Coordinates of C-alpha atoms in Angstrom, one line a residue:
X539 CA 16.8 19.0 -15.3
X540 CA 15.0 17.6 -12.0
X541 CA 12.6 19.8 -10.2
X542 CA 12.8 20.8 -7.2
X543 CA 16.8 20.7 -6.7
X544 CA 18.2 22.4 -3.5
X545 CA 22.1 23.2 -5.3
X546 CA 23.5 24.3 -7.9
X547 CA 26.8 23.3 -8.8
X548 CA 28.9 26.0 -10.9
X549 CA 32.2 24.2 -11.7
X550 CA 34.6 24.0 -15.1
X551 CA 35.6 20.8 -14.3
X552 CA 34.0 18.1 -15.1
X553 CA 35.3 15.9 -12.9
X554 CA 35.2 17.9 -9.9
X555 CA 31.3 18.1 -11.0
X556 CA 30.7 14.6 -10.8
X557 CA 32.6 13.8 -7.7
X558 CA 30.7 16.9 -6.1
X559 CA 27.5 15.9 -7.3
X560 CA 27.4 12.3 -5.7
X561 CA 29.0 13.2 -2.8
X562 CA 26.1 15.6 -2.4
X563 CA 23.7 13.1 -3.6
X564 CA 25.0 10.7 -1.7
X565 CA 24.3 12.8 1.1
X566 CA 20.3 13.2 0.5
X567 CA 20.9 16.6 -1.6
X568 CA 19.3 17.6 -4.8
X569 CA 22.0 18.5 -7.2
X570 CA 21.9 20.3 -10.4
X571 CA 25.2 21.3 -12.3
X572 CA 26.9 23.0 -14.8
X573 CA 30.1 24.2 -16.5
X574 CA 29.7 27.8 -17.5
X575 CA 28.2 30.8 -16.3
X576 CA 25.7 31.2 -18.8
X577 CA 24.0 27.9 -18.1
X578 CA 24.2 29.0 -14.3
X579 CA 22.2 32.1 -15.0
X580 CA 19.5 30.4 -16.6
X581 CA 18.9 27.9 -14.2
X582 CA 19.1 30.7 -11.5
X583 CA 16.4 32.6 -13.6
X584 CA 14.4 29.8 -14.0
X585 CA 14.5 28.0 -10.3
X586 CA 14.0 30.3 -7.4
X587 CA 13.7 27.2 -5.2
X588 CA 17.7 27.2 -5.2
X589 CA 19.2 26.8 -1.5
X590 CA 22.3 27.2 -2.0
X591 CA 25.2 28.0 -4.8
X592 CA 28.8 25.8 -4.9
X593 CA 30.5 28.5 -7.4
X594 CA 34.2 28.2 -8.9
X595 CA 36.0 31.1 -9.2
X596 CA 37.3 30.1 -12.7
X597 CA 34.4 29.4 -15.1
X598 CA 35.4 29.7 -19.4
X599 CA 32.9 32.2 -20.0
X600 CA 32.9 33.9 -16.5
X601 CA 34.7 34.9 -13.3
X602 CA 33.1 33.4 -10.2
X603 CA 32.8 36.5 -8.6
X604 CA 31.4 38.2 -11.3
X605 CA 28.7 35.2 -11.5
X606 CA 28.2 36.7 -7.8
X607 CA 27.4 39.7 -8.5
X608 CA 24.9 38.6 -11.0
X609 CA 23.3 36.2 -8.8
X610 CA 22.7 39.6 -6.2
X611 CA 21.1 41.2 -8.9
X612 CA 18.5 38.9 -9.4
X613 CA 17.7 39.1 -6.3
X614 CA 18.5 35.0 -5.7
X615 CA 18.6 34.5 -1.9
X616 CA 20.5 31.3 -2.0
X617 CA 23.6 30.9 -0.3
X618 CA 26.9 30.9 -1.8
X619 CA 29.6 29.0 -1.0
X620 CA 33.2 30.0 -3.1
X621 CA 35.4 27.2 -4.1
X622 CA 38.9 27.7 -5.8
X623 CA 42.4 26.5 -6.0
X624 CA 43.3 30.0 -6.2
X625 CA 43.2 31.0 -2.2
X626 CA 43.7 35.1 -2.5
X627 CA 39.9 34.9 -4.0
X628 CA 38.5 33.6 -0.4
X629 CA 38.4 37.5 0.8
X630 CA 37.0 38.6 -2.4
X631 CA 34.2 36.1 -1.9
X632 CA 33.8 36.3 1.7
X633 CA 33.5 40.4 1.3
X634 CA 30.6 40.0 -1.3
X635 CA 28.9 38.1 1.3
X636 CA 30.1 34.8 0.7
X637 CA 28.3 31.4 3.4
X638 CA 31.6 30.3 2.9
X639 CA 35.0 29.7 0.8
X640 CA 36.9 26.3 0.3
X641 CA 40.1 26.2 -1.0
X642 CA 41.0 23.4 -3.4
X643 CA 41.5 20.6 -2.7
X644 CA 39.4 20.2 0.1
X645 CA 37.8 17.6 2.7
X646 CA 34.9 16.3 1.0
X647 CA 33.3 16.1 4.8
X648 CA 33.7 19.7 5.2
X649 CA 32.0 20.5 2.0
X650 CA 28.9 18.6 2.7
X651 CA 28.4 19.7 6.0
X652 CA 29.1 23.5 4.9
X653 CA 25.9 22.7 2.5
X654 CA 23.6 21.1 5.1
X655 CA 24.8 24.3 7.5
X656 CA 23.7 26.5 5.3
X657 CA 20.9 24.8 3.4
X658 CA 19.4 24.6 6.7
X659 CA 19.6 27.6 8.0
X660 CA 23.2 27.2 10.3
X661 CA 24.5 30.4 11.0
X662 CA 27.0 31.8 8.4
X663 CA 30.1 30.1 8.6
X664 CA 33.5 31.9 9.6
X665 CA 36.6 31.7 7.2
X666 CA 37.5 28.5 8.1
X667 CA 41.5 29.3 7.0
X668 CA 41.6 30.8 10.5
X669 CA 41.1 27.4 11.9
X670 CA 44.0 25.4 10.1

């Protein structure tokens, strides 16, 4: 694992991790990732310098939100931005305090300038459904 990473990927896929992770790299990020819950929480432990937090809703070991939750616990003040095919889970995500919710599949673009938004300090982003 590098140091000083600015977000943390939480994804099942493995696919979706490494298209996510170079688009972000790519974009001057620094990416860490992982496919379960219980890796996410260690690293989240482990690495207050976290920014921000891509999180699925569907994890193996985990729900998304319930990841969340954890995350508030600890008292992480990253920013989280919910991603899921499954688009009734954008209010859940958005009522826990969500930066933001993308519903699969989504414009690339939009993710990485959600993350420099809110890595950055942009102001929380609306439920961008509303614009579609």
């Amino acid at each position: 694992m590098s140091n000083g990473f600015q977000v943390l990927i939480i994804e099942d896929s493995e696919e979706m991790l490494w298209v996510i992770g170079n688009v972000l790299e790519t974009a001057g990020l620094a990416v860490e990732a992982v496919t379960n819950g219980k890796d996410a929480m260690e690293i989240i432990k482990n690495h207050p310098e976290i920014r921000l937090i891509l999180l699925n809703y569907v994890l193996p070991d985990h729900c998304g939100l319930s990841i969340f939750e954890e995350i508030k616990t600890l008292g992480c003040r990253a920013e989280v931005i919910g991603i899921s095919a499954l688009g009734e889970t954008r209010s859940a995500f958005l009522e826990k305090g969500a930066y933001a919710f993308l519903e699969k599949p989504f414009d690339i673009r939009e993710l990485v300038e959600l993350c420099r938004q809110a890595i950055n300090g942009g102001r929380r982003a609306v439920d961008l459904a509303l614009f579609k």
